[in-house]
Amino acid sequence: MKTTIVNFILDQSGSMDSIRRETIKGVNEYMNSLKKTKGKVLFNLVLFDGDITGRIRLVNSYEYTPIKKIKDFTSQQYQPNGSTPLYDAVCSSIEKTQKYTKGMDKPAILNVVMTDGEENSSREHNKQCLKDIISDCEDEGNWTFVFLGANQDSWVTGSQLGYSVGNTMDWNSTSRGTQAAFSVLTANTRAFTASASAAPANKLYSTKNFNNLS
């Protein structure tokens, strides 16, 4: 039975404050749902924003923790503020996951990005950096990338960054829209982890289509 790693990269910029409560609730429902899946699931939550000087702030919560051992996400952990260094956040998180999984027996890796705004403050990486690292990881055969974007044309943004249309969702940054986004994401992730955990130890699990998030 294979290990599944869920790497969730969550926007913590100031604009997310209007849906702070719904986001916290959504993350908890998402994690609690994953606790019901069979197999070994490790969960890593990355919160990102940028400070007033433009420097990225990354907070790793849980850090590849077995999902069944995770406690609820709280308002003390999630305090939206700052800008949106999307490229730096995603690239840095992918690189960290690459280092963490080095030497492991090809776990199924699901990398999810959820943001309510476009990139506006990255310093170390650009659009091409992100597209290249996604392509390189997908070539390994055990990575799947999902992009959830609001207040933008997510399909255009996602495709420019290397995300497949089937793994992209445009959501509304409202109370109802946030709840709906997490509901769709949860259902698809449950299906992903079920397929991954059922795979033989010598078989990689990957998909170009995350059950059509759009």
Short mmCIF file of C-alpha atoms in Angstrom, two decimals:
data_model
loop_
_atom_site.label_atom_id
_atom_site.label_comp_id
_atom_site.label_asym_id
_atom_site.label_seq_id
_atom_site.Cartn_x
_atom_site.Cartn_y
_atom_site.Cartn_z
CA MET A 1 0.00 0.00 0.00
CA LYS A 2 1.53 3.29 -1.13
CA THR A 3 2.01 6.48 0.84
CA THR A 4 0.05 9.54 -0.31
CA ILE A 5 1.34 13.03 0.42
CA VAL A 6 -1.09 15.94 0.25
CA ASN A 7 0.77 19.24 0.01
CA PHE A 8 -1.81 22.02 0.40
CA ILE A 9 -0.53 25.54 -0.39
CA LEU A 10 -3.02 28.08 0.94
CA ASP A 11 -3.08 31.82 0.28
CA GLN A 12 -2.91 33.86 3.49
CA SER A 13 -2.82 37.29 1.84
CA GLY A 14 -4.96 40.13 3.18
CA SER A 15 -7.80 39.62 0.72
CA MET A 16 -8.53 36.19 2.23
CA ASP A 17 -9.63 37.85 5.47
CA SER A 18 -13.19 38.29 4.19
CA ILE A 19 -13.56 34.49 3.99
CA ARG A 20 -11.30 33.62 6.90
CA ARG A 21 -13.94 31.74 8.87
CA GLU A 22 -15.11 29.76 5.84
CA THR A 23 -11.53 28.89 4.89
CA ILE A 24 -10.72 27.57 8.35
CA LYS A 25 -13.91 25.53 8.36
CA GLY A 26 -13.14 24.23 4.87
CA VAL A 27 -9.62 23.15 5.79
CA ASN A 28 -10.92 21.29 8.83
CA GLU A 29 -13.63 19.51 6.86
CA TYR A 30 -11.04 18.63 4.23
CA MET A 31 -8.61 17.17 6.78
CA ASN A 32 -11.35 15.32 8.68
CA SER A 33 -12.56 13.78 5.45
CA LEU A 34 -9.05 12.56 4.64
CA LYS A 35 -8.86 10.92 8.06
CA LYS A 36 -11.51 8.47 6.84
CA THR A 37 -9.42 7.26 3.90
CA LYS A 38 -7.53 3.99 3.95
CA GLY A 39 -3.81 3.85 3.56
CA LYS A 40 -1.04 6.13 4.77
CA VAL A 41 -1.73 9.82 4.10
CA LEU A 42 0.75 12.53 5.14
CA PHE A 43 -0.53 16.09 5.21
CA ASN A 44 1.45 19.30 4.83
CA LEU A 45 -0.23 22.72 4.96
CA VAL A 46 1.71 25.73 3.66
CA LEU A 47 0.38 29.22 4.40
CA PHE A 48 1.88 32.06 2.41
CA ASP A 49 1.82 35.83 2.05
CA GLY A 50 4.32 38.66 1.67
CA ASP A 51 5.27 41.38 4.15
CA ILE A 52 5.36 45.12 3.46
CA THR A 53 8.90 44.85 2.05
CA GLY A 54 7.84 42.14 -0.38
CA ARG A 55 9.60 39.29 1.40
CA ILE A 56 7.74 36.00 1.36
CA ARG A 57 6.35 34.56 4.57
CA LEU A 58 5.88 30.80 4.56
CA VAL A 59 4.36 28.92 7.47
CA ASN A 60 4.43 25.13 7.34
CA SER A 61 1.70 23.64 9.50
CA TYR A 62 1.61 19.92 10.35
CA GLU A 63 4.68 19.24 8.12
CA TYR A 64 4.01 15.86 6.51
CA THR A 65 2.11 14.60 9.54
CA PRO A 66 0.02 11.39 9.39
CA ILE A 67 -3.47 12.69 8.70
CA LYS A 68 -5.07 10.80 11.57
CA LYS A 69 -2.82 12.60 14.07
CA ILE A 70 -3.69 16.11 12.93
CA LYS A 71 -5.64 18.45 15.19
CA ASP A 72 -8.08 21.12 14.02
CA PHE A 73 -6.88 24.17 12.12
CA THR A 74 -7.60 27.34 14.14
CA SER A 75 -8.00 31.09 13.76
CA GLN A 76 -4.71 31.50 15.64
CA GLN A 77 -2.96 29.60 12.85
CA TYR A 78 -4.67 31.44 10.01
CA GLN A 79 -4.38 35.23 10.03
CA PRO A 80 -4.60 36.68 6.49
CA ASN A 81 -2.36 39.67 5.82
CA GLY A 82 0.01 40.92 3.15
CA SER A 83 0.60 40.34 -0.56
CA THR A 84 0.55 37.29 -2.86
CA PRO A 85 4.01 35.88 -3.75
CA LEU A 86 2.44 32.91 -5.50
CA TYR A 87 5.42 31.81 -7.62
CA ASP A 88 7.85 31.87 -4.71
CA ALA A 89 5.44 30.04 -2.42
CA VAL A 90 4.58 27.22 -4.80
CA CYS A 91 8.11 26.68 -6.08
CA SER A 92 9.58 26.71 -2.57
CA SER A 93 6.99 24.26 -1.31
CA ILE A 94 7.50 21.88 -4.21
CA GLU A 95 11.27 21.97 -3.68
CA LYS A 96 10.80 21.20 0.01
CA THR A 97 8.54 18.26 -0.79
CA GLN A 98 11.09 16.98 -3.30
CA LYS A 99 13.73 16.98 -0.57
CA TYR A 100 11.38 15.34 1.92
CA THR A 101 10.45 12.51 -0.46
CA LYS A 102 13.97 11.86 -1.73
CA GLY A 103 14.73 8.20 -1.16
CA MET A 104 11.10 7.27 -0.53
CA ASP A 105 9.41 4.56 -2.60
CA LYS A 106 7.65 6.92 -5.04
CA PRO A 107 4.71 8.17 -2.95
CA ALA A 108 1.67 9.59 -4.74
CA ILE A 109 2.01 13.35 -4.29
CA LEU A 110 -0.96 15.70 -4.60
CA ASN A 111 0.05 19.35 -4.72
CA VAL A 112 -2.91 21.73 -4.26
CA VAL A 113 -2.83 25.52 -4.55
CA MET A 114 -5.75 27.66 -3.38
CA THR A 115 -5.61 31.43 -3.90
CA ASP A 116 -8.05 34.29 -4.26
CA GLY A 117 -5.70 36.55 -6.20
CA GLU A 118 -2.98 36.74 -8.81
CA GLU A 119 0.75 36.76 -8.24
CA ASN A 120 2.02 40.20 -7.22
CA SER A 121 5.21 40.04 -5.16
CA SER A 122 7.53 37.08 -5.88
CA ARG A 123 11.25 37.84 -5.89
CA GLU A 124 13.05 34.55 -6.49
CA HIS A 125 10.83 32.77 -9.03
CA ASN A 126 8.74 33.71 -12.04
CA LYS A 127 6.00 32.13 -14.14
CA GLN A 128 8.46 30.08 -16.19
CA CYS A 129 10.17 28.73 -13.05
CA LEU A 130 6.87 27.40 -11.78
CA LYS A 131 5.86 25.94 -15.13
CA ASP A 132 9.22 24.19 -15.47
CA ILE A 133 9.20 22.65 -12.00
CA ILE A 134 5.63 21.36 -12.48
CA SER A 135 6.63 19.80 -15.80
CA ASP A 136 9.70 18.17 -14.29
CA CYS A 137 7.70 16.71 -11.42
CA GLU A 138 4.96 15.38 -13.69
CA ASP A 139 7.62 13.62 -15.75
CA GLU A 140 8.47 11.61 -12.63
CA GLY A 141 5.00 10.06 -12.86
CA ASN A 142 3.85 10.32 -9.27
CA TRP A 143 2.95 14.02 -8.94
CA THR A 144 -0.48 15.59 -9.54
CA PHE A 145 -1.01 19.36 -9.49
CA VAL A 146 -4.30 21.13 -8.75
CA PHE A 147 -5.01 24.86 -9.01
CA LEU A 148 -8.00 26.61 -7.40
CA GLY A 149 -8.16 30.31 -8.20
CA ALA A 150 -10.64 33.11 -7.49
CA ASN A 151 -10.95 36.69 -8.79
CA GLN A 152 -9.19 35.76 -12.04
CA ASP A 153 -9.63 33.55 -15.09
CA SER A 154 -8.24 30.48 -13.38
CA TRP A 155 -8.12 28.35 -16.51
CA VAL A 156 -5.97 30.92 -18.29
CA THR A 157 -3.76 31.46 -15.23
CA GLY A 158 -3.48 27.75 -14.52
CA SER A 159 -2.61 26.80 -18.10
CA GLN A 160 0.07 29.48 -18.22
CA LEU A 161 1.62 27.94 -15.12
CA GLY A 162 1.47 24.36 -16.39
CA TYR A 163 -1.74 23.11 -14.74
CA SER A 164 -4.07 20.96 -16.83
CA VAL A 165 -7.60 22.25 -17.44
CA GLY A 166 -9.08 19.20 -15.74
CA ASN A 167 -7.10 19.98 -12.60
CA THR A 168 -8.18 23.63 -12.43
CA MET A 169 -11.19 25.21 -10.77
CA ASP A 170 -12.46 28.78 -10.74
CA TRP A 171 -14.20 29.53 -7.44
CA ASN A 172 -16.00 32.52 -5.95
CA SER A 173 -14.35 34.09 -2.90
CA THR A 174 -17.63 34.32 -1.01
CA SER A 175 -18.92 32.27 1.89
CA ARG A 176 -20.93 29.98 -0.36
CA GLY A 177 -18.25 29.85 -3.05
CA THR A 178 -15.54 28.88 -0.56
CA GLN A 179 -17.69 26.11 0.89
CA ALA A 180 -18.41 24.80 -2.60
CA ALA A 181 -14.73 24.84 -3.56
CA PHE A 182 -13.72 22.80 -0.52
CA SER A 183 -16.58 20.38 -1.13
CA VAL A 184 -15.40 19.65 -4.68
CA LEU A 185 -11.77 19.46 -3.61
CA THR A 186 -12.60 17.05 -0.79
CA ALA A 187 -14.53 14.67 -3.03
CA ASN A 188 -11.76 14.60 -5.61
CA THR A 189 -9.00 14.15 -3.04
CA ARG A 190 -10.85 11.24 -1.44
CA ALA A 191 -11.02 9.57 -4.84
CA PHE A 192 -7.33 10.31 -5.44
CA THR A 193 -6.17 8.85 -2.12
CA ALA A 194 -8.38 5.77 -2.54
CA SER A 195 -6.84 5.04 -5.94
CA ALA A 196 -3.33 5.71 -4.71
CA SER A 197 -3.62 3.52 -1.60
CA ALA A 198 -5.00 0.64 -3.66
CA ALA A 199 -2.06 0.70 -6.10
CA PRO A 200 0.54 -2.10 -5.87
CA ALA A 201 3.76 -1.09 -4.18
CA ASN A 202 5.65 -1.20 -7.47
CA LYS A 203 3.13 0.88 -9.43
CA LEU A 204 3.13 4.66 -9.59
CA TYR A 205 -0.15 6.51 -9.34
CA SER A 206 -0.70 9.71 -11.26
CA THR A 207 -3.41 11.45 -13.23
CA LYS A 208 -3.59 14.36 -15.64
CA ASN A 209 -7.25 14.85 -14.80
CA PHE A 210 -8.33 15.35 -11.20
CA ASN A 211 -11.85 14.17 -12.01
CA ASN A 212 -12.47 17.47 -13.80
CA LEU A 213 -12.50 20.10 -11.07
CA SER A 214 -13.86 22.64 -13.52
#
